[in-house]
Short mmCIF file of C-alpha atoms and ligand atoms in Angstrom, two decimals:
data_model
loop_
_atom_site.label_atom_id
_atom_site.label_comp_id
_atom_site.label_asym_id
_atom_site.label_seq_id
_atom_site.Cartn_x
_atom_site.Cartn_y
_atom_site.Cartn_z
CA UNK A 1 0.00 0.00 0.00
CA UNK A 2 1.34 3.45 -0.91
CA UNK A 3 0.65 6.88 0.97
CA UNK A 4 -0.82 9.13 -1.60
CA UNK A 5 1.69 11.00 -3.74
CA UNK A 6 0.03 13.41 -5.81
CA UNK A 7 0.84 16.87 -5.98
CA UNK A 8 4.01 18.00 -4.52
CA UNK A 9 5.65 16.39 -1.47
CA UNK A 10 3.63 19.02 1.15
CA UNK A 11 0.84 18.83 -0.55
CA UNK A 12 0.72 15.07 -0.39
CA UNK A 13 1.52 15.02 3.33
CA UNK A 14 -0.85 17.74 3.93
CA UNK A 15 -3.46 15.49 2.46
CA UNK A 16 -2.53 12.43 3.66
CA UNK A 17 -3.61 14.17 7.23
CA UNK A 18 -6.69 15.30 5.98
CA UNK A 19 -7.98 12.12 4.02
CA UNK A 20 -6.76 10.04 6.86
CA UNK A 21 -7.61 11.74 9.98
CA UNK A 22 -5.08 10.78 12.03
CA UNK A 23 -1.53 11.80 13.53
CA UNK A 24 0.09 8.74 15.50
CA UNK A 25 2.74 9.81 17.98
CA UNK A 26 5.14 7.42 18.97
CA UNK A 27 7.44 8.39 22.18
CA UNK A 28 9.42 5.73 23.84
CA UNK A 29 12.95 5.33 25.71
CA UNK A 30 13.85 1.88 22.96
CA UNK A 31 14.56 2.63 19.70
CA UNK A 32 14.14 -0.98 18.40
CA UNK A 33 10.33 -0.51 20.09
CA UNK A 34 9.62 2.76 18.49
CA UNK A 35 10.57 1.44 14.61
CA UNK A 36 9.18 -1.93 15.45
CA UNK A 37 5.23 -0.04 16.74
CA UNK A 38 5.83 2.17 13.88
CA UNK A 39 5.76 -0.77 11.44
CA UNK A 40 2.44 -2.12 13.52
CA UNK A 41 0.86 0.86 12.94
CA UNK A 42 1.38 1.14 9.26
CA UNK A 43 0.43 -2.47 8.94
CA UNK A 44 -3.06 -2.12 10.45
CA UNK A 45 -3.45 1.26 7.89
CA UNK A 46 -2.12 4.15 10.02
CA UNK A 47 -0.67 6.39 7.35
CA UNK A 48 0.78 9.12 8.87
CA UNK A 49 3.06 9.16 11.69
CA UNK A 50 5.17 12.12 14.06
CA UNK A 51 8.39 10.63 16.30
CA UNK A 52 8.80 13.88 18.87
CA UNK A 53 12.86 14.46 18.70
CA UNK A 54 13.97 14.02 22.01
CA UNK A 55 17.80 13.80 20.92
CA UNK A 56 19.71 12.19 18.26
CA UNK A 57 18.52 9.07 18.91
CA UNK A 58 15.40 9.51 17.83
CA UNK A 59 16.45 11.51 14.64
CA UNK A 60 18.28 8.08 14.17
CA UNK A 61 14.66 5.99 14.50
CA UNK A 62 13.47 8.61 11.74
CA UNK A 63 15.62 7.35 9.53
CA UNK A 64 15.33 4.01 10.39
CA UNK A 65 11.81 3.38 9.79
CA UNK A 66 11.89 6.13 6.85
CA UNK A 67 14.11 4.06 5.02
CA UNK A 68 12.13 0.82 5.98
CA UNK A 69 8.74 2.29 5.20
CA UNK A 70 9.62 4.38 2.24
CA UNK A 71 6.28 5.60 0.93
CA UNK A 72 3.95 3.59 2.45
CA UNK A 73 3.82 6.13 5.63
CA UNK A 74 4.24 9.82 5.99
CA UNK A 75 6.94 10.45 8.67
CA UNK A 76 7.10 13.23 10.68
CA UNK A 77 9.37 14.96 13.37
CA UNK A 78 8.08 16.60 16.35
CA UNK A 79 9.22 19.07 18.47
CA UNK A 80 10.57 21.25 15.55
CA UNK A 81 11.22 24.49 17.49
CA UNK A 82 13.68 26.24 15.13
CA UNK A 83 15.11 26.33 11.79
CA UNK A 84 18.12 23.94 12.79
CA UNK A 85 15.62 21.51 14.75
CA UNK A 86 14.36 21.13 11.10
CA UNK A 87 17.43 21.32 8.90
CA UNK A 88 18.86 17.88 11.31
CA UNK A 89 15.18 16.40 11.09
CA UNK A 90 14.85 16.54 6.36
CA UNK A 91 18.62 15.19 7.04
CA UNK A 92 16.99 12.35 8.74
CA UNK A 93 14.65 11.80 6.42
CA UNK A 94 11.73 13.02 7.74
CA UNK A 95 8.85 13.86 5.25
CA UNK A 96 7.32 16.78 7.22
CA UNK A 97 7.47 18.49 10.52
CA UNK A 98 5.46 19.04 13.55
CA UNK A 99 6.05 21.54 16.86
CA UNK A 100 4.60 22.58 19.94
CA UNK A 101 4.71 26.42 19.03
CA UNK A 102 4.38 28.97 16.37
CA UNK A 103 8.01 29.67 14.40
CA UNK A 104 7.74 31.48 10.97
CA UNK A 105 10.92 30.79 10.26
CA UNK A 106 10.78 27.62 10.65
CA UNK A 107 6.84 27.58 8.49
CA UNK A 108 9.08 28.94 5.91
CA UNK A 109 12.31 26.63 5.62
CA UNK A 110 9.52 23.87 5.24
CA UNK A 111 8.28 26.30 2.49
CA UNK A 112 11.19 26.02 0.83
CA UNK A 113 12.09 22.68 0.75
CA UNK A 114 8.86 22.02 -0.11
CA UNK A 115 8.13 19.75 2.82
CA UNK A 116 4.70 19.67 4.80
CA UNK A 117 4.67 21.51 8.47
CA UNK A 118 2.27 21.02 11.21
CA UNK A 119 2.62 24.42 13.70
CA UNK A 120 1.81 24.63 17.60
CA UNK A 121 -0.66 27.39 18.05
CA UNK A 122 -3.20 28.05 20.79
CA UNK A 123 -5.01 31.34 20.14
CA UNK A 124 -7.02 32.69 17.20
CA UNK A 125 -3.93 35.06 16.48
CA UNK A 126 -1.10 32.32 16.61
CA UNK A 127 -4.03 29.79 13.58
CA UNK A 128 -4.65 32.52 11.44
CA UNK A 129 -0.73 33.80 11.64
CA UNK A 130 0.28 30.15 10.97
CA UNK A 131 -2.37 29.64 8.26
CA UNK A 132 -1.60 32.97 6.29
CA UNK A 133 2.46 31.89 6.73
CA UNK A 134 1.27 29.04 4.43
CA UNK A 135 0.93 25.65 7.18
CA UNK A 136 -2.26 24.21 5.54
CA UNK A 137 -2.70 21.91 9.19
CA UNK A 138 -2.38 23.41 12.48
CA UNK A 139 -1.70 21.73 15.58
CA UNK A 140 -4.40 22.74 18.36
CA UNK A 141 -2.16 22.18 21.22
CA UNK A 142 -2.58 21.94 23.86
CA UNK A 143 -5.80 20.66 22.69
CA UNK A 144 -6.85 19.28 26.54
CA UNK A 145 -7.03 23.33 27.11
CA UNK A 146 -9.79 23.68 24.76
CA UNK A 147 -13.11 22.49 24.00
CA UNK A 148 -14.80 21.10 20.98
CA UNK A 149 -16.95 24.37 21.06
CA UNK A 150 -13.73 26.31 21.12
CA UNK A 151 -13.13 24.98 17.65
CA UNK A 152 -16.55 25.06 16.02
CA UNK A 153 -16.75 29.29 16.98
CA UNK A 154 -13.50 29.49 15.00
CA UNK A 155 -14.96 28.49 11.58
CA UNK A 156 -16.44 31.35 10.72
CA UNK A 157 -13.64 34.04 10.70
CA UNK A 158 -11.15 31.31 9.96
CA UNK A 159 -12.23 28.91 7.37
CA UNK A 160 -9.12 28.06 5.94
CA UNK A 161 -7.80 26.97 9.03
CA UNK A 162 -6.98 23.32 9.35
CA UNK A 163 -6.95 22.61 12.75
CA UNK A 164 -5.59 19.10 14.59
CA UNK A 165 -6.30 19.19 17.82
CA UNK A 166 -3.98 17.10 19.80
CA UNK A 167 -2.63 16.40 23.26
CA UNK A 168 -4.62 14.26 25.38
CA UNK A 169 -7.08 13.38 22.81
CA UNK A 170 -9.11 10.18 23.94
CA UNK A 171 -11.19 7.54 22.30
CA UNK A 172 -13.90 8.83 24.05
CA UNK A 173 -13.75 12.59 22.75
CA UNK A 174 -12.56 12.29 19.20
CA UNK A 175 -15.62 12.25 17.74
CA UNK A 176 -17.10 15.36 19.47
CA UNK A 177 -13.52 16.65 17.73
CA UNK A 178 -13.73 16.05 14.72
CA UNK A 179 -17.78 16.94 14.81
CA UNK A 180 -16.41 20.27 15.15
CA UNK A 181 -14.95 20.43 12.26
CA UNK A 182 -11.19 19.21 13.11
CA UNK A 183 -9.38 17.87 10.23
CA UNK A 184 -7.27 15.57 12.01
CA UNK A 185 -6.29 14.76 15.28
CA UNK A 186 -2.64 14.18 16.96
CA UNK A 187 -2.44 10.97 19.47
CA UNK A 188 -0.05 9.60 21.10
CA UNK A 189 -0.64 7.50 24.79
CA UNK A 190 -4.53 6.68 23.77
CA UNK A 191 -3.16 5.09 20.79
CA UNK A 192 0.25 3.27 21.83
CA UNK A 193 -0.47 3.11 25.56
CA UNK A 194 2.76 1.68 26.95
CA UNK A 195 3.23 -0.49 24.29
CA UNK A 196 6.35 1.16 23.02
CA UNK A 197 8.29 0.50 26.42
CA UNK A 198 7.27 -2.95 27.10
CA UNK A 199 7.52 -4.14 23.34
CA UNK A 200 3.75 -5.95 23.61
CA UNK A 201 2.49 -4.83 20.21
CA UNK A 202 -0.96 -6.84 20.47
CA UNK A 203 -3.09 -3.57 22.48
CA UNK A 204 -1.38 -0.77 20.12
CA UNK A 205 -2.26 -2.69 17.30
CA UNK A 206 -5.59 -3.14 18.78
CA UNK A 207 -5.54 0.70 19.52
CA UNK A 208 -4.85 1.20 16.18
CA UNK A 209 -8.03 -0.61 14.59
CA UNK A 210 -10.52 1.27 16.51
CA UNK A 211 -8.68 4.62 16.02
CA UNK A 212 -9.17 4.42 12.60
CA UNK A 213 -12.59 2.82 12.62
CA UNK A 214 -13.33 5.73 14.84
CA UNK A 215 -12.17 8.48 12.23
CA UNK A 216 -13.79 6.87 9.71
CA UNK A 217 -16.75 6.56 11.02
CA UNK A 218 -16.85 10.62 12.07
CA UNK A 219 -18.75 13.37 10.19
O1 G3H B 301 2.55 16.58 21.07
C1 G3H B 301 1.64 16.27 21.79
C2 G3H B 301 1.61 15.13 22.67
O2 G3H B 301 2.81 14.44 22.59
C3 G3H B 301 0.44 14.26 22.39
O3 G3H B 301 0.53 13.07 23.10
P1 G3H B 301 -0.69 12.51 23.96
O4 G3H B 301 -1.79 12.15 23.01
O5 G3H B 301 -0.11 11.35 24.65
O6 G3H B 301 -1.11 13.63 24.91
#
């Protein structure tokens, strides 16, 4: 199975959020766990994936399971706070870029090399400056600070706004989520639990296939 590809490579990311709905996050302390759950997850159809860069070593599972996935999974570094953060994370091989916070220097180095990035933001001011600097997703964070109605009252003055809510997000409170009108959401523990310390791969794969029945079955 191959991630979408058409258009250019942000625009393919970019959709591969939207058309799939969902942002897995893998954290762990094993390297060997994180590639192996990242493999799990693209086997049961998870399509787009964000490793939060902790230190080298994890810029080191990006490539890992970049080169072993190749284009059957969007791969994405988190934790992009600057312009280097995101120069060492491309040389990794990452396909796109994800961070807690608003940097419009770093929204345009992704511009340039033509590679997909997913901002922090938190007010009205920090979507709409992110959106107009070109990110076509937005990441709603912390989303656990906000409320589904939060996002719904934003539509009007910012339709163009593609908002992922993420941090915290449950099972039980996607759907009011993406009701609202988010276009994706960010998960990490609800989805991999602690399967990526112990190695057990059975509940994150079970995770996995009601996380995306879940998001498919949303408005
Ligand atoms: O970047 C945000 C968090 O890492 C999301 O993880 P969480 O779903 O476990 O809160």
């Amino acid at each position: 199975m191959s991630a979408p590809s058409t258009g250019s490579p942000s625009q393919s990311t970019a959709e591969a959020i939207r058309s799939t709905r969902l942002v897995a996050i893998l954290r762990g302390p094993d390297a060997e766990h994180l590639a192996a759950g990242a493999e799990a997850l693209v086997d049961e159809g998870v399509r787009v994936l964000e490793f939060p860069i902790a230190g080298p070593e994890i810029l080191s599972v990006v490539s890992t399971v970049a080169a072993r996935l190749g284009s059957a999974a969007h791969i994405g570094a988190g934790t992009v706070r600057t312009v280097a953060d995101a120069r060492r994370a491309l040389d990794a091989g990452a396909n796109f870029l994800v961070a807690p916070s608003l940097s419009i220097p770093v929204i345009d180095y992704a511009r340039q090399r033509d590679i997909a990035v997913v901002p922090g933001v938190f007010t009205p001011t920090e979507i709409d400056a992110a959106t107009q600097a070109g990110a076509e997703v937005v990441k709603l964070f912390p989303a656990s600070s906000h409320t589904p109605k939060f996002l719904r009252q934003l539509h009007a003055p910012l339709p163009d706004a593609g908002i992922m809510p993420t941090g915290t997000i449950t099972r039980d409170d996607a759907h009011a989520w993406l009701n609202a009108g988010a276009v994706a959401l960010g998960v990490g523990s609800d989805l991999t639990g602690d399967s990526l310390t112990t190695g057990d791969l059975t509940p994150l794969r079970a995770a996995a296939r009601d996380w995306l029945l879940l998001v498919t079955a949303s408005p």
